[in-house]
PDB file of C-alpha atoms in Angstrom:
ATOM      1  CA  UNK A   1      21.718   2.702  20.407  1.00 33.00           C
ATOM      2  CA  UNK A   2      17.919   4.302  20.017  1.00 34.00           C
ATOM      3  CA  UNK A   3      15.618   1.746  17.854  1.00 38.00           C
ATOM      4  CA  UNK A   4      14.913   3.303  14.561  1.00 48.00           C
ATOM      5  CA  UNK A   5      11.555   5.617  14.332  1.00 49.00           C
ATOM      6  CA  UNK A   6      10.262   3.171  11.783  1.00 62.00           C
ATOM      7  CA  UNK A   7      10.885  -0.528  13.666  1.00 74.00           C
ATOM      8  CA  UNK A   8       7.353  -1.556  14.244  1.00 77.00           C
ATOM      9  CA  UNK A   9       6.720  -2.414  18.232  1.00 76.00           C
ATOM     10  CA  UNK A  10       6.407  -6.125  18.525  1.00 81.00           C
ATOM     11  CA  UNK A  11       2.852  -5.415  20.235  1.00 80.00           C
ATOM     12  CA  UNK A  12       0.942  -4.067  17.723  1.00 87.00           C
ATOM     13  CA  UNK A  13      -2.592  -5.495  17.266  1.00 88.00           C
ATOM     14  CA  UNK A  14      -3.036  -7.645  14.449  1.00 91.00           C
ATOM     15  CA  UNK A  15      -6.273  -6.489  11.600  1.00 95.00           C
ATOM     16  CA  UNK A  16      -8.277  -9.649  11.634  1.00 94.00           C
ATOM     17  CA  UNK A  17     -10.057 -10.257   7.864  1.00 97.00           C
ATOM     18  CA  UNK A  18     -13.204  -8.948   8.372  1.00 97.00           C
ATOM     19  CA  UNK A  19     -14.246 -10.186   4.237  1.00 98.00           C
ATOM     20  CA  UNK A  20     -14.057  -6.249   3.038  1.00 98.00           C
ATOM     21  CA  UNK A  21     -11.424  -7.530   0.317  1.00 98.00           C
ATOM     22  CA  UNK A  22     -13.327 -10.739  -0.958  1.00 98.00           C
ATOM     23  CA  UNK A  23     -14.571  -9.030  -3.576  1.00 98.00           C
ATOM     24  CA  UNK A  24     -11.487  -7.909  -5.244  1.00 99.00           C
ATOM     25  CA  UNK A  25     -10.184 -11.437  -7.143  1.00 98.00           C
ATOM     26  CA  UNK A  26     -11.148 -11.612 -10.317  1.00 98.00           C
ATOM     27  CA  UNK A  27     -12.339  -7.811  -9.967  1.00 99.00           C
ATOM     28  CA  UNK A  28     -11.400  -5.767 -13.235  1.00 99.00           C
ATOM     29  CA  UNK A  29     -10.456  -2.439 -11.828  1.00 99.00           C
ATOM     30  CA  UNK A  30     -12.509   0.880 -12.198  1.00 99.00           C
ATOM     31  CA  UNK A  31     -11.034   3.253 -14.310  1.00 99.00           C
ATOM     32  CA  UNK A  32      -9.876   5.778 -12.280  1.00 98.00           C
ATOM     33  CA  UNK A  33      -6.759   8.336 -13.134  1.00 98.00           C
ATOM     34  CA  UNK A  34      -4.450   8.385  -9.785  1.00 98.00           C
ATOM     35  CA  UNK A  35      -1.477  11.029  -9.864  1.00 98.00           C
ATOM     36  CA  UNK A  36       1.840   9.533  -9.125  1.00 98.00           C
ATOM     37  CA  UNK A  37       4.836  11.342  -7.469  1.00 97.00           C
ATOM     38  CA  UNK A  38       6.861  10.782 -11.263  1.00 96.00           C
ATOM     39  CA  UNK A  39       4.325  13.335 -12.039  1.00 96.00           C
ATOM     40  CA  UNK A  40       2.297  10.827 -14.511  1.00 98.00           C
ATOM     41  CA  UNK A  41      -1.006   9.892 -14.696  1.00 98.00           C
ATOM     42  CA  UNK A  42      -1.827   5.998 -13.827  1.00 98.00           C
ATOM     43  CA  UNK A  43      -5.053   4.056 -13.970  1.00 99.00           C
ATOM     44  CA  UNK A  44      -4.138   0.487 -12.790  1.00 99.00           C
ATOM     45  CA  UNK A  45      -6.872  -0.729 -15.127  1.00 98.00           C
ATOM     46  CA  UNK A  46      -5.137   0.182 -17.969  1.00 98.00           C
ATOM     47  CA  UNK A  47      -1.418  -1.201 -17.337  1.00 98.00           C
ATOM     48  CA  UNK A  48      -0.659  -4.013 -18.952  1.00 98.00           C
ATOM     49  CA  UNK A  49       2.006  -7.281 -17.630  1.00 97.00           C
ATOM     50  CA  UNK A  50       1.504  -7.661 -13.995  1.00 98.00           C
ATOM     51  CA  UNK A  51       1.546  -4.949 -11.082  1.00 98.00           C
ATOM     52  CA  UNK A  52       1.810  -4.783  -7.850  1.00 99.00           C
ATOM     53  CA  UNK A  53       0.026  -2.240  -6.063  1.00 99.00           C
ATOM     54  CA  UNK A  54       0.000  -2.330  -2.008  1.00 98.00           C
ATOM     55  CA  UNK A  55      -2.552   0.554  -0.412  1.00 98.00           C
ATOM     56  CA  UNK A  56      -1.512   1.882   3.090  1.00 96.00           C
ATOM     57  CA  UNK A  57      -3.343   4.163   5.244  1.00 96.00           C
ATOM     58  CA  UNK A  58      -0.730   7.005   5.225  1.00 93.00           C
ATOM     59  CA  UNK A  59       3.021   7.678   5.362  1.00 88.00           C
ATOM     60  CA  UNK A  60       3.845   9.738   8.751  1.00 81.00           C
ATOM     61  CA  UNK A  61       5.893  12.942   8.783  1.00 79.00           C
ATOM     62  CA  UNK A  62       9.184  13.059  10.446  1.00 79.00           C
ATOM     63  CA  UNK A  63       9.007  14.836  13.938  1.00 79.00           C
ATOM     64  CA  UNK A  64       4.958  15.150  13.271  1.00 82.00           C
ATOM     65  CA  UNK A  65       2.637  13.326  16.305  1.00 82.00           C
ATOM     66  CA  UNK A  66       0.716  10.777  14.555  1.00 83.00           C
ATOM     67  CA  UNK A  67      -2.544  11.402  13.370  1.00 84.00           C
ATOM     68  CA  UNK A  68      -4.440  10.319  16.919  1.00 85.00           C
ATOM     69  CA  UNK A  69      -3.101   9.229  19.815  1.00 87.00           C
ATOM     70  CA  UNK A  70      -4.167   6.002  19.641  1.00 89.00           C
ATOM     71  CA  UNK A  71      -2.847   5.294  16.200  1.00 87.00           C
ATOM     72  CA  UNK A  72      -0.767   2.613  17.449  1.00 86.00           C
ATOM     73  CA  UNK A  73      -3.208   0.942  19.120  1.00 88.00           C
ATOM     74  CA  UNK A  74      -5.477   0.577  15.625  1.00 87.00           C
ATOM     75  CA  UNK A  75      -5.520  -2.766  14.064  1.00 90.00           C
ATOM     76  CA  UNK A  76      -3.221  -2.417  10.542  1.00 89.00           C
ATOM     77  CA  UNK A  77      -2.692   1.233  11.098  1.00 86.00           C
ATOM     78  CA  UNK A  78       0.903   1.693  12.051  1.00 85.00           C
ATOM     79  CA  UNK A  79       3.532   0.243   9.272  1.00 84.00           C
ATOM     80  CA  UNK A  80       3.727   2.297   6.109  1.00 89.00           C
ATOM     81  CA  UNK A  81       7.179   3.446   5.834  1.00 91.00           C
ATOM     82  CA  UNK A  82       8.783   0.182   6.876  1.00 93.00           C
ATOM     83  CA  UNK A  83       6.533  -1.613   4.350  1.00 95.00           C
ATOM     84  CA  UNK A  84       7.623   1.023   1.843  1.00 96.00           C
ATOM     85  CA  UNK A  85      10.635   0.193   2.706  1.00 95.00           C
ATOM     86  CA  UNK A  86      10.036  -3.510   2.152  1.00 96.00           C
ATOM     87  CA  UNK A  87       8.462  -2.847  -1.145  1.00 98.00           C
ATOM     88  CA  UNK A  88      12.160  -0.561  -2.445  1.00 98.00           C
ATOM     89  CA  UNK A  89      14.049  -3.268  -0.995  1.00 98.00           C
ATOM     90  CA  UNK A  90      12.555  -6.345  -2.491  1.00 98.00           C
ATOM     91  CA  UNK A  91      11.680  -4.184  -5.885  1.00 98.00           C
ATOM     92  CA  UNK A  92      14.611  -5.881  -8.084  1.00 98.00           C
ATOM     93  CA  UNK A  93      13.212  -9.318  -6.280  1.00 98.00           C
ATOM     94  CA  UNK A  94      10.026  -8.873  -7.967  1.00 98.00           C
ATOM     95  CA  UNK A  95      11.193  -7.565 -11.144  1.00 98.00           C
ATOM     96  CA  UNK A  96      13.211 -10.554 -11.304  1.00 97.00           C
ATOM     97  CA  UNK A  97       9.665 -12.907 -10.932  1.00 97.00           C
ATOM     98  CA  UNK A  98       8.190 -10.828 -13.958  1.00 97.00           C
ATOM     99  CA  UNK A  99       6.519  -8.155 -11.890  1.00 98.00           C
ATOM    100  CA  UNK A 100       6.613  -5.164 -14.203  1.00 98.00           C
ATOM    101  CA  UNK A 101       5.409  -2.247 -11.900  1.00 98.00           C
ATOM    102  CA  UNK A 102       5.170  -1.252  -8.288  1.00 99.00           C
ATOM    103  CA  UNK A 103       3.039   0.911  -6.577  1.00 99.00           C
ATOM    104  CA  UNK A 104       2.455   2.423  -3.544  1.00 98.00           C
ATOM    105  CA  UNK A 105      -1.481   3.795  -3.296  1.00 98.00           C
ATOM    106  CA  UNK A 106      -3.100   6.226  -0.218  1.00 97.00           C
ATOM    107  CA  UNK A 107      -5.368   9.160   0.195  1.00 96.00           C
ATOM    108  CA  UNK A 108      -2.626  11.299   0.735  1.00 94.00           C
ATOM    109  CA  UNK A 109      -2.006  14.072  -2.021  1.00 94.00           C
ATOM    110  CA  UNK A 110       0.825  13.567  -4.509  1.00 94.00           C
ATOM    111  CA  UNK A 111       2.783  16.188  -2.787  1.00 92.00           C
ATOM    112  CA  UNK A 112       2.732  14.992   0.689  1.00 91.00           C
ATOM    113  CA  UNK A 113       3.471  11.533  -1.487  1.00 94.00           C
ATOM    114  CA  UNK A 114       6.736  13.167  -3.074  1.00 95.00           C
ATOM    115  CA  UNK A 115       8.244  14.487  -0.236  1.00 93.00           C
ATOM    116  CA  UNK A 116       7.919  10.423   1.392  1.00 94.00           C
ATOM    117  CA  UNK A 117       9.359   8.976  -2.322  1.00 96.00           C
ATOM    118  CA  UNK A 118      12.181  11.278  -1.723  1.00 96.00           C
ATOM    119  CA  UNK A 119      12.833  11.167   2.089  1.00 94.00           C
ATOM    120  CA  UNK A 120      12.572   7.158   2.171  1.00 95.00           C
ATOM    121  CA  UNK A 121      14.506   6.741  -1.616  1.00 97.00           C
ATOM    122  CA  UNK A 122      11.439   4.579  -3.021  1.00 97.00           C
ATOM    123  CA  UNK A 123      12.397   3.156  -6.677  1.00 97.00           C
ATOM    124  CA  UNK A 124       8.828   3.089  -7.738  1.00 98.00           C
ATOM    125  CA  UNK A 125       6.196   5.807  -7.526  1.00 98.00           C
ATOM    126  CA  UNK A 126       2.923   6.250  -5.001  1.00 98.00           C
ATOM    127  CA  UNK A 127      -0.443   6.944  -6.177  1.00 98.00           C
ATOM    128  CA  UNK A 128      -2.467   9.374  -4.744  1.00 98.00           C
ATOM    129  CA  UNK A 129      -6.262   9.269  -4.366  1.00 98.00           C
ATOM    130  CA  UNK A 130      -7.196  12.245  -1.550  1.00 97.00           C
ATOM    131  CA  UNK A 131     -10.886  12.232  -3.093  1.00 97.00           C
ATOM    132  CA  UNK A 132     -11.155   8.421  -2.811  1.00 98.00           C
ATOM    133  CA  UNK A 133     -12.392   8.025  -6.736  1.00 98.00           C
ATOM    134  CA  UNK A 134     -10.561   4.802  -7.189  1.00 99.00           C
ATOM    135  CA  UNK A 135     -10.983   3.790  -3.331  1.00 98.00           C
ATOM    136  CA  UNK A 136     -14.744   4.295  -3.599  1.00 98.00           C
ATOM    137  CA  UNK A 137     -14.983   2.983  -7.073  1.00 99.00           C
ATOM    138  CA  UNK A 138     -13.347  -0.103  -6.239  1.00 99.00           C
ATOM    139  CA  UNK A 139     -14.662  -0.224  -3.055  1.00 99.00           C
ATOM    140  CA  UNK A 140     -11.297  -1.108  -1.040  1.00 99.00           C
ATOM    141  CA  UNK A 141     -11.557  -1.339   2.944  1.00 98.00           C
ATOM    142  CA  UNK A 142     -11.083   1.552   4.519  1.00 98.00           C
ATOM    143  CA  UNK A 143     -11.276   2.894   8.264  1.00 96.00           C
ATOM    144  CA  UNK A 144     -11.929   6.251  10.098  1.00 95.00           C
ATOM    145  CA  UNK A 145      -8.677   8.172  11.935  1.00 93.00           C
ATOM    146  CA  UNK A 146      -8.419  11.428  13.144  1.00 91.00           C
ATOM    147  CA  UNK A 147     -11.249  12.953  11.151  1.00 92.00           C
ATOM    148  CA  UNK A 148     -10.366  11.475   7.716  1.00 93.00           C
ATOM    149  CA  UNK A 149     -11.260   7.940   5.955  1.00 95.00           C
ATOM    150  CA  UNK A 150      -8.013   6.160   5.251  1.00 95.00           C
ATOM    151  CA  UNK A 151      -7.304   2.985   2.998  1.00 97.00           C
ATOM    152  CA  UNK A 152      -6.786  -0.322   4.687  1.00 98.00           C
ATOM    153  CA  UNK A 153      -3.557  -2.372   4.498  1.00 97.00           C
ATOM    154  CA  UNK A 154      -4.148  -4.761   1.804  1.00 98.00           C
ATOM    155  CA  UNK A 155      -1.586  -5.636  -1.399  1.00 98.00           C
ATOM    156  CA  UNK A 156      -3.276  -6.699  -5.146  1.00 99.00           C
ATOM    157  CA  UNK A 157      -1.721  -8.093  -7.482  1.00 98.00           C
ATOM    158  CA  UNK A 158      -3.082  -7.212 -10.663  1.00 98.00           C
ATOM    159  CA  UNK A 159      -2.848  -8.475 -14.327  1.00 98.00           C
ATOM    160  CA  UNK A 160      -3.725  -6.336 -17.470  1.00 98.00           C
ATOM    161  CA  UNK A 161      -6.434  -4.651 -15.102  1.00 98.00           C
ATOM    162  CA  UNK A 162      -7.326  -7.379 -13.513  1.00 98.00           C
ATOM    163  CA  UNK A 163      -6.923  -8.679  -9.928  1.00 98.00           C
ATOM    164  CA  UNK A 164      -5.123 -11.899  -9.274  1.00 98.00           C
ATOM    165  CA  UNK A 165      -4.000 -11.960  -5.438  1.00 98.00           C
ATOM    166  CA  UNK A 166      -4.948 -10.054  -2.645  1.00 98.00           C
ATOM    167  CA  UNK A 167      -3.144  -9.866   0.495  1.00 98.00           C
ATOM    168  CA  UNK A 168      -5.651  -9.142   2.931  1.00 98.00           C
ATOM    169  CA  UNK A 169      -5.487  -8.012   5.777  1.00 97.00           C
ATOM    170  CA  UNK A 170      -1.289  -7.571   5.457  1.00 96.00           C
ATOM    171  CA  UNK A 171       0.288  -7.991   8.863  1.00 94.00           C
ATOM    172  CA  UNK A 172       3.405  -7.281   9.318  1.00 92.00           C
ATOM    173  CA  UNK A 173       3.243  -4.498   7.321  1.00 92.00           C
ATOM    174  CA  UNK A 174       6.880  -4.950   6.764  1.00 93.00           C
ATOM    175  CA  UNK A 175       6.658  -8.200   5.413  1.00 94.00           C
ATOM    176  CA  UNK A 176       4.092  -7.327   2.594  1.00 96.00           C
ATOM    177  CA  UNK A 177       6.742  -7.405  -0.318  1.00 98.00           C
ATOM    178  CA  UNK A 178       7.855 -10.820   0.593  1.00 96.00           C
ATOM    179  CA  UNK A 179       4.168 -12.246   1.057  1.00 96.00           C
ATOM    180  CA  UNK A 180       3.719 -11.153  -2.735  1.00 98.00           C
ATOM    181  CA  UNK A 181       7.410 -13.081  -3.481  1.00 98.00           C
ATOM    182  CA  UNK A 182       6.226 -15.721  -1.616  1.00 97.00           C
ATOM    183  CA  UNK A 183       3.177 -16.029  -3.656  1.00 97.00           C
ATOM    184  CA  UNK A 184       4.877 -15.667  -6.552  1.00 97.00           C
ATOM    185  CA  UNK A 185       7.307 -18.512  -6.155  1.00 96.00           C
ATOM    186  CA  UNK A 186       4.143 -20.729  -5.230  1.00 93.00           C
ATOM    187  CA  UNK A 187       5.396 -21.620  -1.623  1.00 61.00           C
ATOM    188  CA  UNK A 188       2.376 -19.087  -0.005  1.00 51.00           C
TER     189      UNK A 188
END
């Protein structure tokens, strides 16, 4: 039996915290109109309850090459469909603990986004930010692959605009969702 396409290798090199997040708790978010794959319009600083919203670098395509070569062998890079995955699988799990949206946030464009919401069966929607407004604007970590300037791993929790928790950097990526349940049932 062939390993799935999406197990993460147990080598990968761990992001270290290099402080580009500490400024995010307590942070009231920019307002900044992201495009989900529902075809809405979302600015997390207007949502009100609690959300979740976990940024990834970029979702690959099936049978594609990945962006560089070496995209394995960056810190935090590899991981966004299994942590995805994570996020559709524990999504009831943290709707249970009063979590009233998920979602998924990357420079990718919302249709590149839809055709990975479909493919992987997400129950929440990704935001899409290709001109890095809210990225900028908020001033979230991000890294240089391949030509383009991709978000960091990192997970917020955010309430009525404001952030709470950051996860930061997240490593595994496919452990994110629980790291946020974790957190939420005070044992992180």
């Amino acid at each position: 039996m062939q390993p799935s396409p999406d197990a993460l290798p147990a080598d990968l090199p761990a992001p270290v915290d290099d402080g580009a997040a500490d400024h995010l708790r307590g942070m009231r978010l920019p307002d900044v109109a992201l495009t989900a794959t529902d075809g809405t319009t979302v600015s997390l600083a207007r949502l009100t309850g609690r959300t979740v919203a976990y940024a990834y670098p970029r979702t690959g395509e099936p049978g594609q090459p990945a962006l560089t070569p070496d995209w394995d062998a960056i810190p935090g890079a590899r991981g966004c469909t299994p942590q995805a995955c994570d996020f559709r699988d524990n999504h009831a799990a943290l709707r249970g603990r009063g979590v009233a949206q998920v979602y998924g946030l990357s420079t990718q464009t919302s249709v590149y986004q839809r055709e990975a919401a479909e493919r992987l069966r997400l129950t929440f929607p990704l935001l899409a930010d290709p001109h890095r407004a809210f990225t900028m604007a908020a001033r979230l970590p991000v890294f240089q692959a391949g030509g383009q300037v991709l978000m960091r791993r990192l997970t917020l929790v955010i309430d009525d605009g404001v952030v709470s928790q950051v996860f930061y950097p997240v490593f595994p990526a496919d452990r994110s969702a629980q790291q946020v349940i974790d957190w939420l049932d005070g044992s992180a």
